[in-house]
Amino acid sequence: MKALGKGSLASILAAGLHIVRVVIFVAFAGLAIAAVMLPLGPALLELASRVEGVNVESDLVIEGGDYIRLVYYFVTFGVMLYIVNRLLEILRTLRFGSPFVKENAVRFRRVGYALLFGEAAKLFFGFFSLVSGAEIDVKIELIAWIGIAAVFVLAEVFHEGARMKEEQDLTV
Amino acid sequence: MAITVKLDRMLLERGMSLTELSERVGVTIANLSILKTGKAKAIRFSTLEAICRELDCQPGDILFYEPDL
């Protein structure tokens, strides 16, 4: 498979990541609407029940756990969006034929930190779910932590690669 | 960097332009400019040999060691 150009793995990955980014944006919009509607829900139902001729019956109960779950999803989607954007930037440099630049090492490092933040947030919200009963499914996944380590290793490899490329470019 | 390249002086002495040297040595003007402006990190023996051949000089005539202050 080609490394660059049309039909290459990089272009297929970029197309897939663009779709993922749109999906995350839509999910974000949904969450934003939910964040506004959640506290207003009972008040709106109360308001509707006061209107003559309208019969409102609801067993809607919003607890603290629902808010925690909402914040958890916001953080998770935020981390995903951040990572997808960094990966798209890396793929853009690959399409232009110069992936071994120091900026990409920094981008990989940022992806690593974002993943670390995401995992830490998962544990943090997991702890709160125990307290509040927010029903957040949290598991400590060893493979995720190994993945994070792999991203940091990749960042260091890119840093060294960028240094070697610079030296090569400045060798006459 | 403590190593400085003084290609200008040698070119002037030989009455040769950078373009001409580039054609004779087979190194692009862009790369020779990198060498001339002191941005180069390394020089290949083959490049040094070609420059010395075309300018009829020794490596020591174009490369100098000036300690960083």
mmCIF file of N, CA and C in Angstrom, chain A residues 166-172, chain B residues 31 40-44 47:
data_model
loop_
_atom_site.group_PDB
_atom_site.id
_atom_site.type_symbol
_atom_site.label_atom_id
_atom_site.label_comp_id
_atom_site.label_asym_id
_atom_site.label_seq_id
_atom_site.Cartn_x
_atom_site.Cartn_y
_atom_site.Cartn_z
ATOM 1 N N GLU A 166 17.036 16.708 10.663
ATOM 2 C CA GLU A 166 17.582 18.069 10.608
ATOM 3 C C GLU A 166 19.083 18.023 10.299
ATOM 4 N N GLU A 167 19.765 17.092 10.972
ATOM 5 C CA GLU A 167 21.204 16.944 10.751
ATOM 6 C C GLU A 167 21.494 16.523 9.307
ATOM 7 N N GLN A 168 20.644 15.612 8.821
ATOM 8 C CA GLN A 168 20.798 15.130 7.439
ATOM 9 C C GLN A 168 20.572 16.267 6.443
ATOM 10 N N ASP A 169 19.532 17.086 6.737
ATOM 11 C CA ASP A 169 19.218 18.215 5.843
ATOM 12 C C ASP A 169 20.337 19.250 5.834
ATOM 13 N N LEU A 170 21.038 19.378 6.966
ATOM 14 C CA LEU A 170 22.096 20.387 7.070
ATOM 15 C C LEU A 170 23.491 19.795 6.852
ATOM 16 N N THR A 171 23.514 18.600 6.264
ATOM 17 C CA THR A 171 24.805 18.017 5.874
ATOM 18 C C THR A 171 25.022 18.296 4.385
ATOM 19 N N VAL A 172 26.146 18.940 4.104
ATOM 20 C CA VAL A 172 26.407 19.342 2.711
ATOM 21 C C VAL A 172 27.380 18.360 2.065
ATOM 22 N N ASN B 31 22.550 24.235 -0.939
ATOM 23 C CA ASN B 31 23.428 23.548 0.013
ATOM 24 C C ASN B 31 24.739 24.303 0.231
ATOM 25 N N ALA B 40 25.456 24.865 8.263
ATOM 26 C CA ALA B 40 25.679 23.421 8.083
ATOM 27 C C ALA B 40 26.091 22.747 9.388
ATOM 28 N N LYS B 41 25.563 21.520 9.579
ATOM 29 C CA LYS B 41 25.913 20.762 10.789
ATOM 30 C C LYS B 41 27.064 19.800 10.497
ATOM 31 N N ALA B 42 27.211 19.434 9.230
ATOM 32 C CA ALA B 42 28.284 18.501 8.854
ATOM 33 C C ALA B 42 28.622 18.684 7.383
ATOM 34 N N ILE B 43 29.838 18.263 7.029
ATOM 35 C CA ILE B 43 30.258 18.316 5.615
ATOM 36 C C ILE B 43 30.830 16.944 5.242
ATOM 37 N N ARG B 44 30.372 16.432 4.107
ATOM 38 C CA ARG B 44 30.872 15.122 3.654
ATOM 39 C C ARG B 44 32.306 15.279 3.145
ATOM 40 N N THR B 47 32.297 16.107 -0.499
ATOM 41 C CA THR B 47 32.031 17.526 -0.824
ATOM 42 C C THR B 47 33.286 18.353 -0.594
#
